[in-house]
Coordinates of C-alpha atoms and ligand atoms in Angstrom, one line a residue:
M1 CA -35.9 9.9 4.1
T2 CA -32.7 8.5 2.6
K3 CA -31.5 10.2 -0.5
F4 CA -29.3 8.7 -3.2
I5 CA -26.2 9.5 -5.4
V6 CA -25.8 7.5 -8.4
V7 CA -22.2 7.4 -9.8
A8 CA -21.7 5.9 -13.4
G9 CA -19.0 5.7 -15.6
G10 CA -18.6 7.1 -19.3
V11 CA -15.9 6.3 -22.0
M12 CA -13.9 3.3 -20.4
S13 CA -13.3 1.7 -17.4
G14 CA -10.4 2.0 -14.8
V15 CA -10.4 5.6 -14.5
G16 CA -11.1 5.9 -11.0
K17 CA -15.0 5.8 -10.3
G18 CA -14.5 3.9 -7.4
V19 CA -12.2 6.4 -5.7
T20 CA -14.6 9.1 -6.7
T21 CA -17.4 7.4 -5.3
A22 CA -15.6 7.0 -2.0
S23 CA -14.3 10.7 -2.2
I24 CA -17.8 11.8 -2.6
A25 CA -19.0 9.9 0.2
K26 CA -16.1 11.0 2.5
I27 CA -17.0 14.5 1.7
L28 CA -20.5 14.4 2.7
V29 CA -19.5 12.8 5.8
E30 CA -17.3 15.8 6.5
Y31 CA -20.4 17.8 6.1
G32 CA -21.8 16.0 9.2
Y33 CA -24.3 13.5 7.1
K34 CA -24.5 9.6 7.8
V35 CA -23.4 8.2 4.7
T36 CA -23.0 4.7 3.3
T37 CA -22.0 3.3 -0.2
V38 CA -23.1 0.4 -2.5
K39 CA -21.3 -1.1 -5.3
I40 CA -23.2 -2.6 -8.3
D41 CA -21.2 -5.2 -10.1
P42 CA -23.3 -6.1 -13.3
Y43 CA -21.7 -9.5 -13.8
I44 CA -23.7 -12.7 -13.3
N45 CA -21.3 -14.1 -10.6
Y46 CA -23.1 -14.3 -7.5
D47 CA -20.1 -12.5 -5.5
A48 CA -16.2 -12.2 -6.3
G49 CA -15.3 -15.3 -4.4
T50 CA -14.6 -17.5 -7.4
L51 CA -12.7 -14.8 -9.4
R52 CA -9.4 -15.1 -10.1
P53 CA -7.1 -12.3 -8.6
T54 CA -5.4 -11.8 -11.9
E55 CA -8.8 -11.3 -13.6
H56 CA -10.5 -9.0 -11.3
G57 CA -7.8 -7.9 -8.8
E58 CA -7.9 -8.6 -5.1
V59 CA -10.9 -10.1 -3.6
W60 CA -12.2 -7.8 -0.7
V61 CA -13.5 -9.6 2.5
T62 CA -16.2 -7.8 4.6
D63 CA -16.7 -8.5 8.4
D64 CA -19.9 -10.5 7.6
G65 CA -17.9 -12.9 5.3
G66 CA -18.7 -11.5 1.8
E67 CA -16.0 -11.9 -1.0
I68 CA -16.5 -8.8 -2.9
D69 CA -15.1 -6.4 -5.6
Q70 CA -12.2 -4.4 -4.4
D71 CA -14.2 -1.1 -4.5
L72 CA -15.7 -1.9 -1.3
G73 CA -12.1 -1.8 0.1
N74 CA -11.7 1.7 -1.2
Y75 CA -15.1 3.0 0.5
E76 CA -13.9 1.4 3.8
R77 CA -10.4 2.8 3.5
F78 CA -11.8 6.5 2.9
L79 CA -14.8 6.1 5.3
N80 CA -13.2 4.3 8.2
M81 CA -16.2 2.2 8.5
E82 CA -17.5 -1.5 8.1
I83 CA -19.6 -2.0 5.3
S84 CA -21.8 -5.1 4.8
K85 CA -21.6 -7.5 2.1
R86 CA -25.4 -6.8 1.2
N87 CA -23.8 -3.3 0.0
N88 CA -22.5 -5.2 -3.1
I89 CA -25.2 -5.9 -5.7
T90 CA -24.6 -8.3 -8.7
T91 CA -26.9 -9.4 -11.5
G92 CA -26.5 -12.8 -10.1
Q93 CA -27.8 -12.0 -6.5
I94 CA -30.8 -10.1 -8.1
Y95 CA -31.7 -12.8 -10.6
K96 CA -31.3 -15.7 -7.8
T97 CA -33.4 -13.8 -5.4
I98 CA -36.2 -13.5 -7.8
I99 CA -35.9 -17.1 -9.0
D100 CA -36.0 -18.4 -5.5
K101 CA -39.3 -16.2 -4.7
E102 CA -40.8 -17.5 -7.6
R103 CA -40.0 -21.0 -7.0
K104 CA -41.6 -20.4 -3.5
G105 CA -44.5 -19.1 -5.3
K106 CA -44.3 -15.6 -3.9
F107 CA -45.3 -14.1 -7.2
L108 CA -48.6 -15.4 -6.7
G109 CA -49.3 -17.0 -10.2
K110 CA -48.0 -13.8 -12.0
T111 CA -45.5 -13.9 -15.0
V112 CA -42.4 -12.9 -13.7
Q113 CA -40.8 -10.3 -16.0
F114 CA -37.8 -8.4 -16.5
I115 CA -40.1 -5.1 -16.1
P116 CA -40.9 -4.7 -13.4
H117 CA -39.6 -7.4 -11.4
V118 CA -35.8 -6.8 -11.9
P119 CA -35.7 -3.0 -11.3
E120 CA -38.1 -3.6 -8.2
E121 CA -35.7 -6.1 -6.7
I122 CA -32.7 -3.7 -7.3
K123 CA -34.7 -0.8 -5.6
N124 CA -35.3 -3.1 -2.7
R125 CA -31.8 -3.9 -2.2
L126 CA -30.8 -0.4 -2.3
K127 CA -33.4 0.8 0.0
E128 CA -32.3 -1.9 2.4
S129 CA -28.6 -0.6 2.3
G130 CA -30.1 2.8 3.0
N131 CA -31.7 2.1 6.4
G132 CA -30.3 4.2 9.1
Y133 CA -28.3 6.5 6.6
D134 CA -29.0 10.1 5.2
I135 CA -27.3 9.4 1.9
V136 CA -26.3 6.2 0.0
V137 CA -23.8 6.6 -2.9
V138 CA -24.4 4.0 -5.4
E139 CA -21.7 3.2 -7.7
I140 CA -22.6 1.4 -11.0
G141 CA -19.7 -0.7 -12.2
G142 CA -19.1 -1.0 -16.0
T143 CA -19.2 1.8 -18.6
I144 CA -22.2 3.7 -19.8
G145 CA -23.3 1.6 -23.2
D146 CA -22.7 -1.9 -21.5
Y147 CA -25.6 -4.0 -22.2
E148 CA -25.5 -5.5 -18.8
N149 CA -25.8 -2.1 -16.8
I150 CA -29.1 -1.2 -18.5
P151 CA -31.2 -2.8 -15.9
F152 CA -29.6 -1.0 -13.1
L153 CA -29.9 2.5 -14.8
F154 CA -33.6 1.5 -15.4
A155 CA -33.9 1.0 -11.8
M156 CA -32.4 4.2 -10.7
K157 CA -34.7 6.1 -13.0
S158 CA -37.5 4.4 -11.5
L159 CA -36.2 5.2 -7.9
E160 CA -36.1 8.8 -9.0
R161 CA -39.7 8.6 -10.2
E162 CA -40.8 7.1 -6.8
L163 CA -38.7 9.5 -4.7
G164 CA -38.6 12.7 -6.5
K165 CA -35.7 14.3 -8.4
D166 CA -34.7 16.1 -5.1
D167 CA -33.7 12.6 -3.5
V168 CA -31.8 11.2 -6.4
S169 CA -28.6 12.8 -8.1
Y170 CA -26.4 11.7 -11.0
V171 CA -22.7 12.0 -11.3
L172 CA -21.1 10.9 -14.5
V173 CA -17.4 10.1 -14.3
T174 CA -15.8 10.4 -17.8
Y175 CA -12.2 10.5 -19.4
L176 CA -11.0 13.0 -21.4
P177 CA -7.7 11.8 -23.4
V178 CA -4.9 13.8 -24.5
P179 CA -3.6 12.1 -27.7
S180 CA 0.2 12.2 -27.9
H181 CA 0.4 13.5 -31.5
I182 CA -1.9 16.4 -31.0
E183 CA -1.3 17.0 -27.4
E184 CA -4.9 18.4 -27.0
M185 CA -7.5 17.4 -24.6
K186 CA -10.6 15.9 -26.4
T187 CA -14.1 16.2 -25.2
K188 CA -15.8 14.1 -27.7
P189 CA -15.7 10.8 -25.7
T190 CA -17.4 12.6 -23.1
Q191 CA -20.1 13.9 -25.3
Q192 CA -20.9 10.4 -26.5
A193 CA -21.3 9.1 -23.0
I194 CA -23.6 12.0 -22.0
R195 CA -25.8 11.0 -25.1
L196 CA -25.6 7.1 -24.4
L197 CA -26.7 8.1 -20.7
S198 CA -29.5 10.3 -21.8
E199 CA -30.9 7.3 -23.9
T200 CA -31.7 5.7 -20.6
G201 CA -33.6 8.9 -19.4
I202 CA -30.8 9.8 -17.3
V203 CA -29.4 13.4 -17.4
P204 CA -26.3 13.9 -15.3
D205 CA -26.2 16.5 -12.8
F206 CA -22.6 16.5 -12.4
I207 CA -19.9 15.6 -14.7
V208 CA -16.4 14.5 -13.2
C209 CA -13.7 14.8 -15.9
R210 CA -11.0 12.6 -15.2
A211 CA -7.7 13.4 -17.2
K212 CA -4.2 13.6 -17.1
K213 CA -4.4 17.5 -16.7
P214 CA -6.8 19.9 -15.1
L215 CA -9.8 21.0 -17.6
D216 CA -9.4 24.6 -18.8
K217 CA -12.5 26.7 -19.2
E218 CA -13.0 26.1 -22.6
R219 CA -13.5 22.5 -22.2
K220 CA -15.7 23.1 -19.5
Q221 CA -17.9 25.3 -21.5
K222 CA -17.8 22.8 -24.3
I223 CA -19.2 20.2 -22.0
E224 CA -21.6 22.4 -20.4
V225 CA -23.3 23.3 -23.9
Y226 CA -23.3 19.8 -25.0
A227 CA -24.8 18.2 -21.5
N228 CA -26.9 21.3 -20.8
I229 CA -25.5 21.8 -17.3
P230 CA -23.8 24.7 -15.8
S231 CA -20.1 24.6 -16.2
E232 CA -19.7 24.8 -12.5
Y233 CA -21.1 21.4 -12.2
V234 CA -18.4 20.1 -14.6
I235 CA -15.6 19.2 -12.3
S236 CA -12.0 18.6 -13.0
E237 CA -10.4 15.5 -11.5
P238 CA -6.8 15.4 -13.1
D239 CA -4.3 12.4 -12.3
I240 CA -2.4 12.9 -8.9
D241 CA 0.2 11.3 -6.6
T242 CA -2.0 9.8 -4.1
I243 CA -5.7 8.7 -4.4
Y244 CA -6.1 10.3 -0.9
S245 CA -6.0 13.8 -2.4
I246 CA -9.1 13.2 -4.3
P247 CA -11.7 14.3 -1.8
L248 CA -9.6 17.4 -1.1
D249 CA -9.0 18.3 -5.0
L250 CA -12.8 17.9 -5.2
E251 CA -13.6 20.1 -2.4
K252 CA -11.4 22.9 -4.3
E253 CA -14.1 22.6 -6.9
Q254 CA -16.8 22.7 -3.9
L255 CA -18.6 19.6 -5.0
G256 CA -19.9 18.8 -1.8
I257 CA -21.7 22.1 -1.2
K258 CA -23.1 21.6 -4.9
I259 CA -24.1 18.1 -4.4
L260 CA -26.1 19.1 -1.1
K261 CA -27.7 21.9 -3.0
E262 CA -28.9 19.3 -5.5
L263 CA -30.3 17.3 -3.0
K264 CA -32.0 20.1 -1.2
L265 CA -29.7 19.6 1.8
K266 CA -27.7 22.1 4.0
P267 CA -24.4 21.5 5.7
K268 CA -24.7 20.2 9.2
R269 CA -21.2 21.2 10.0
T270 CA -18.1 22.8 8.5
P271 CA -15.7 20.3 7.4
N272 CA -12.3 19.8 9.1
W273 CA -9.9 18.4 6.8
N274 CA -6.8 19.0 8.9
E275 CA -5.9 15.5 9.9
W276 CA -6.6 14.3 6.4
E277 CA -4.5 17.0 4.8
K278 CA -1.6 16.4 7.1
L279 CA -1.9 12.6 6.1
V280 CA -1.9 13.3 2.6
S281 CA 1.2 15.6 2.8
K282 CA 3.0 12.9 4.6
I283 CA 2.3 10.6 1.9
K284 CA 3.5 12.8 -0.7
N285 CA 6.6 14.2 1.1
P286 CA 7.8 11.6 3.7
K287 CA 10.8 12.2 5.9
K288 CA 12.3 8.8 5.3
K289 CA 12.2 6.0 2.8
I290 CA 11.8 2.3 3.4
K291 CA 12.1 -0.6 0.8
V292 CA 9.7 -3.3 1.4
A293 CA 9.9 -6.9 -0.5
I294 CA 6.4 -8.4 -1.1
V295 CA 7.1 -12.0 -2.0
G296 CA 4.2 -13.4 -3.8
K297 CA 3.0 -15.9 -6.4
Y298 CA 0.8 -13.5 -8.6
V299 CA 3.7 -11.9 -10.2
D300 CA 4.2 -13.3 -13.6
I301 CA 1.6 -11.2 -15.2
G302 CA 3.2 -7.9 -15.5
D303 CA 3.5 -5.0 -12.7
Y304 CA 0.1 -3.8 -13.5
N305 CA -2.2 -6.5 -12.6
L306 CA 0.2 -7.4 -9.7
V307 CA -0.5 -4.2 -7.9
D308 CA -4.1 -4.8 -8.3
S309 CA -4.0 -8.4 -6.7
Y310 CA -2.5 -7.1 -3.6
V311 CA -4.0 -3.6 -3.6
S312 CA -5.1 -3.7 0.3
I313 CA -1.5 -4.6 1.4
N314 CA -0.4 -1.7 -0.8
E315 CA -2.8 0.5 1.0
S316 CA -2.1 -0.8 4.4
L317 CA 1.6 -0.1 3.9
K318 CA 0.7 3.5 3.1
H319 CA -1.7 4.2 5.9
A320 CA 0.9 2.9 8.5
A321 CA 3.5 4.9 6.6
A322 CA 1.5 8.2 6.7
V323 CA 1.2 7.9 10.5
L324 CA 4.8 7.3 11.1
D325 CA 5.9 10.1 8.4
V326 CA 7.7 7.1 6.3
G327 CA 7.8 6.6 2.3
V328 CA 7.3 3.1 1.3
E329 CA 8.7 1.5 -1.8
I330 CA 7.4 -1.7 -2.6
V331 CA 9.5 -4.2 -4.6
W332 CA 7.4 -7.4 -5.9
I333 CA 9.3 -10.5 -6.2
D334 CA 8.5 -13.7 -7.4
S335 CA 8.9 -16.3 -4.9
K336 CA 9.7 -18.9 -7.6
K337 CA 12.8 -16.9 -8.5
F338 CA 14.2 -18.2 -5.2
E339 CA 13.6 -21.8 -6.0
K340 CA 15.1 -21.6 -9.6
N341 CA 18.3 -20.1 -8.0
E342 CA 19.6 -19.9 -4.5
S343 CA 21.8 -16.7 -5.0
N344 CA 18.5 -14.9 -6.0
I345 CA 17.8 -14.5 -2.3
N346 CA 20.1 -11.6 -2.5
A347 CA 17.6 -9.5 -3.8
L348 CA 16.4 -9.5 -0.1
K349 CA 19.6 -8.0 1.1
D350 CA 18.8 -4.2 0.6
C351 CA 15.2 -4.4 1.8
S352 CA 14.2 -3.0 5.2
G353 CA 11.3 -5.6 5.6
I354 CA 9.7 -8.7 3.8
I355 CA 6.0 -9.5 3.6
I356 CA 4.5 -12.8 2.6
P357 CA 0.7 -12.2 1.3
G358 CA -2.0 -14.7 1.1
G359 CA -2.0 -17.3 -1.4
F360 CA -3.5 -20.6 -2.4
G361 CA -2.0 -23.9 -3.8
S362 CA 1.5 -25.0 -4.2
S363 CA 3.0 -22.9 -6.6
G364 CA 6.0 -20.7 -5.4
V365 CA 5.7 -22.1 -1.9
E366 CA 9.4 -23.4 -1.3
G367 CA 10.7 -20.0 -2.4
K368 CA 8.3 -18.3 0.2
V369 CA 9.7 -20.5 2.7
K370 CA 13.3 -19.5 1.8
A371 CA 12.2 -15.8 1.9
I372 CA 11.0 -16.4 5.6
N373 CA 14.0 -18.2 6.5
Y374 CA 16.0 -15.5 5.3
A375 CA 14.2 -12.8 7.3
R376 CA 14.4 -14.7 10.3
T377 CA 18.1 -15.6 10.4
N378 CA 19.1 -12.2 9.1
N379 CA 16.8 -10.3 11.6
I380 CA 14.7 -8.6 8.8
P381 CA 11.2 -7.4 9.9
F382 CA 9.1 -9.7 8.9
L383 CA 5.2 -10.0 8.4
G384 CA 3.1 -13.1 7.3
L385 CA -0.3 -12.7 6.1
C386 CA -2.5 -15.9 6.1
Y387 CA -0.8 -18.2 4.0
G388 CA 2.4 -16.1 5.2
L389 CA 1.7 -17.3 8.6
Q390 CA 1.1 -21.0 7.7
L391 CA 4.6 -21.0 5.7
A392 CA 6.2 -19.4 8.7
V393 CA 5.2 -22.1 10.9
V394 CA 6.5 -24.4 8.2
E395 CA 9.8 -22.9 8.1
F396 CA 10.1 -22.6 11.7
A397 CA 9.0 -26.3 12.3
R398 CA 11.5 -27.4 9.7
N399 CA 14.5 -25.3 10.7
V400 CA 14.5 -24.7 14.3
C401 CA 12.4 -27.9 15.5
N402 CA 13.9 -30.1 12.8
L403 CA 10.9 -31.8 11.5
E404 CA 12.2 -32.8 8.2
N405 CA 10.1 -31.8 5.4
A406 CA 7.2 -30.4 7.8
N407 CA 4.6 -29.0 5.6
T408 CA 1.1 -27.7 5.1
T409 CA -0.8 -30.5 3.5
E410 CA -2.1 -27.9 1.0
N411 CA 1.6 -28.2 -0.3
D412 CA 2.1 -31.9 0.3
E413 CA -0.4 -34.2 1.3
K414 CA 1.8 -36.8 2.6
T415 CA 4.1 -35.0 4.7
K416 CA 5.2 -36.9 7.8
F417 CA 4.8 -33.4 10.0
P418 CA 1.7 -31.7 8.9
V419 CA 2.2 -28.5 10.8
I420 CA -0.7 -26.8 8.8
G421 CA -3.7 -28.9 7.8
I422 CA -7.4 -29.3 7.5
L423 CA -9.1 -29.9 10.9
P424 CA -11.2 -33.0 11.3
T425 CA -14.5 -31.2 11.6
Q426 CA -13.5 -29.5 7.8
K427 CA -12.6 -32.8 6.7
K428 CA -16.1 -34.2 7.3
L429 CA -17.7 -31.5 5.4
M430 CA -15.3 -31.9 2.7
E431 CA -16.3 -35.5 2.3
K432 CA -19.6 -34.3 1.9
G433 CA -18.7 -32.0 -1.0
D434 CA -19.4 -29.0 1.0
Y435 CA -16.1 -27.1 0.3
G436 CA -17.9 -23.6 0.5
G437 CA -18.5 -24.4 4.3
T438 CA -15.0 -25.3 5.0
M439 CA -13.7 -21.8 4.3
R440 CA -13.5 -19.4 7.3
L441 CA -14.7 -16.0 6.0
G442 CA -15.0 -12.9 7.5
A443 CA -14.3 -11.5 11.0
Y444 CA -13.4 -13.7 13.8
A445 CA -12.8 -12.8 17.5
A446 CA -9.1 -13.6 18.7
V447 CA -8.0 -13.5 22.4
L448 CA -4.5 -12.0 22.6
K449 CA -1.8 -13.1 25.0
E450 CA -0.6 -10.8 27.8
K451 CA 2.5 -9.1 27.2
S452 CA 2.8 -10.2 23.5
K453 CA 3.9 -7.7 20.9
V454 CA 0.9 -8.2 19.0
L455 CA -1.2 -7.1 22.0
H456 CA 1.0 -4.2 22.7
L457 CA 0.5 -3.1 18.9
Y458 CA -3.3 -3.3 19.2
K459 CA -3.0 -1.1 22.3
E460 CA -0.6 1.4 20.9
T461 CA -2.7 2.2 17.9
G462 CA -6.0 2.2 20.0
R463 CA -7.3 -0.6 17.9
L464 CA -8.1 -2.7 21.1
K465 CA -10.5 -0.4 22.2
E466 CA -12.3 0.0 18.9
D467 CA -12.4 -3.6 18.3
N468 CA -14.1 -4.0 21.9
E469 CA -16.8 -1.6 21.1
R470 CA -17.3 -3.4 17.8
L471 CA -17.5 -6.8 19.9
Q472 CA -20.4 -5.5 21.9
K473 CA -22.3 -4.7 18.9
L474 CA -21.9 -8.2 17.6
E475 CA -22.6 -9.8 20.9
K476 CA -26.3 -8.6 20.2
D477 CA -26.7 -10.5 16.8
K478 CA -27.1 -14.2 17.8
S479 CA -26.8 -15.3 14.2
Q480 CA -23.2 -14.1 14.2
A481 CA -22.3 -16.1 17.6
F482 CA -19.8 -18.3 15.7
R483 CA -17.8 -15.3 15.0
L484 CA -17.3 -14.7 18.7
G485 CA -16.5 -18.3 19.9
I486 CA -16.0 -18.8 23.6
L487 CA -14.5 -15.6 25.1
N488 CA -14.3 -16.9 28.5
G489 CA -14.6 -13.4 30.0
H490 CA -11.1 -12.3 28.4
K491 CA -10.6 -8.5 27.7
N492 CA -7.8 -8.6 25.2
I493 CA -10.1 -9.2 22.2
V494 CA -9.7 -8.0 18.5
L495 CA -11.4 -8.8 15.3
E496 CA -9.7 -9.3 12.2
R497 CA -11.0 -10.8 8.8
H498 CA -10.4 -14.2 7.2
R499 CA -10.4 -16.2 4.1
H500 CA -8.6 -19.5 4.5
R501 CA -9.2 -23.2 4.8
Y502 CA -6.0 -24.6 6.5
E503 CA -5.1 -24.0 10.2
V504 CA -2.3 -24.6 12.5
N505 CA -2.3 -28.3 13.4
P506 CA -3.0 -28.2 17.1
K507 CA -0.8 -31.4 17.5
F508 CA 2.6 -29.4 16.9
I509 CA 1.7 -26.4 19.1
K510 CA 3.6 -27.6 22.4
E511 CA 6.7 -28.5 20.3
L512 CA 6.8 -25.3 18.3
E513 CA 6.3 -23.5 21.8
N514 CA 8.9 -25.4 23.3
K515 CA 11.4 -24.1 20.7
G516 CA 10.4 -20.3 21.3
L517 CA 7.5 -19.6 18.9
V518 CA 5.0 -17.7 20.7
F519 CA 1.2 -18.0 19.8
S520 CA 0.2 -14.6 20.7
G521 CA -3.6 -15.0 19.8
Y522 CA -6.2 -17.7 19.4
H523 CA -9.8 -18.1 18.4
L524 CA -11.6 -20.6 20.6
R525 CA -14.6 -22.3 18.6
K526 CA -17.8 -23.1 20.3
D527 CA -16.7 -26.9 19.9
G528 CA -13.7 -26.2 21.8
T529 CA -11.3 -26.3 19.1
K530 CA -8.5 -23.5 19.5
L531 CA -7.5 -21.8 16.0
M532 CA -4.1 -20.1 16.2
E533 CA -4.5 -16.6 15.0
F534 CA -1.1 -14.8 15.7
I535 CA 2.6 -15.9 16.1
E536 CA 5.5 -14.0 17.0
L537 CA 9.2 -14.4 17.8
P538 CA 10.4 -12.5 20.9
S539 CA 13.9 -12.9 20.1
H540 CA 13.7 -11.2 16.6
P541 CA 13.3 -7.3 16.0
F542 CA 9.8 -8.0 14.3
M543 CA 8.6 -11.3 13.3
I544 CA 4.9 -11.3 13.5
S545 CA 2.5 -13.3 11.5
T546 CA -1.1 -13.8 11.4
Q547 CA -3.7 -16.1 10.2
S548 CA -6.0 -13.3 9.4
H549 CA -6.0 -10.6 6.7
P550 CA -5.4 -7.3 8.5
E551 CA -5.0 -5.5 5.4
F552 CA -8.9 -5.5 5.3
K553 CA -9.1 -3.3 8.2
S554 CA -6.5 -0.5 7.6
R555 CA -7.9 2.9 6.9
L556 CA -6.1 6.1 6.1
G557 CA -5.8 7.8 9.8
N558 CA -6.7 4.3 11.3
P559 CA -3.9 1.9 10.2
S560 CA -3.6 -1.7 10.9
P561 CA -1.8 -2.3 14.0
L562 CA 0.5 -5.1 12.5
F563 CA 1.3 -2.9 9.4
Y564 CA 2.0 -0.1 11.8
G565 CA 4.6 -2.1 13.9
F566 CA 6.2 -3.7 10.7
V567 CA 6.8 -0.3 9.1
K568 CA 8.1 1.1 12.3
A569 CA 10.3 -1.7 12.8
C570 CA 11.8 -1.2 9.1
A571 CA 12.2 2.3 9.6
K572 CA 14.3 1.4 12.7
Q573 CA 16.6 -1.1 10.5
Ligands
LIG601 N1 -4.4 -21.3 1.2 C1 -4.2 -21.3 2.7 C2 -5.6 -21.6 3.1 O1 -6.5 -21.9 2.5 C3 -4.2 -19.6 2.9 C4 -5.2 -18.8 2.4 C5 -4.9 -17.4 2.3 O2 -3.6 -17.1 2.3 N2 -5.9 -16.7 2.1 O3 -5.8 -21.9 4.4

């Protein structure tokens, strides 16, 4: 029987509920359980696909093509596993399913109502996610007291009634402010959150207290009295240097054993945190430091949101750096700066490496091309991600192949040399107005070129072997056959995630190759179309780009091969 842990947040948003959820799941895995996680987003959007990165942070892409809230990213990064898009539940999805069923007459003439139909559907989805797992950790988005998460809390209570209290446990994550004028930690907002939660019939079993500093005994006791739970179940989670130390910190308070006890479970094994501890200590105290420039577009909105828009790249650099015992300082640069004034490019001079992340539209494109040119001609390690690959091809076409004003048609529809464009099959779909169908989303298999640097990196990190095991699972699922394409018995196959519409134009490949650009991996579609997935410049210390988003498959202890190679090359500089 699957058991559920429900994580809800009180006081305010952005206190680290997602990371706490991921940490709890990680701890339970260490105790030998099969654990998965679910994120509930109470908004009405069906998924995060249409959300602006500046509004909601980065859009996370799953293997099965979901465009999801970034919390799913934290789960995968902590648990080192693939999580399906079905593990993200939004209000929009719940209502859409119910309305679709109603239109098909599935309710047999009954009145379809908020209760029982909405909580029923939510419970169905949760149970589906729990198939094959011992424990599901469910994070409820938003803050207790929001109107929109009431249906989900109601569903949880109903699940508890159905399964019994031993199978459902509640964790409330709150925040304890320390107002600067009194320098005293305040428990009142937490008390209010407990009271608000109790209005839904839920009494938390655990209260995880986020704060600037650790909680003292007095505060714990205050909360104990107010919430009517033993003070050992009031867990302190103060601010830390790195999110990856949170599972270790929570374990110092023996949260794992306490949760297992609540769920009437016993540890299946003794946790072994050695590897994790080593990596965390390397993140905290690296031997060497490098400076990496991320030249992007979503930069004119203040530093805070910026990091949020590229959170997976940020984390991928950390994962690679932890393995290599290097510290990474990131400088965020608005590519438009290079367009305004040529000399601004000198900002890249003291950087050990340059990354061009994914992006859409034409804003800042020329500045990015300038940065790529700077990296190529000055032998600075360069990693291009998705749009980064497309613009690296544009730069090479213009400056090495002398294809004047070569471009992606996304930036210049009328360019004489459309080295990046929309494929004819996609154009047909677009004419029909089916823009959704033109996006390549989720994992796709790529065949890697023998002796390429890219292949070498996938071998060195053990990822080639891992992806081949995953491939075998995927091969059994006929509905996903399009993700594999034609493999022709090739062995060097990797799986990376995608989220894009434009492709390298097959018409120009020969010309680019003749001038020294190596296409080190491709996806061969069932209709015979070859899609370029990786490029590299053998003569450069590290000039590698990919059409995919490898940042969605980087985990602590299992870094993305391309980030690993990039950080290694930067450290060598
Ligand atoms: N805008 C480009 C495309 O749609 C790249 C997208 C991306 O970087 N994710 O193909």
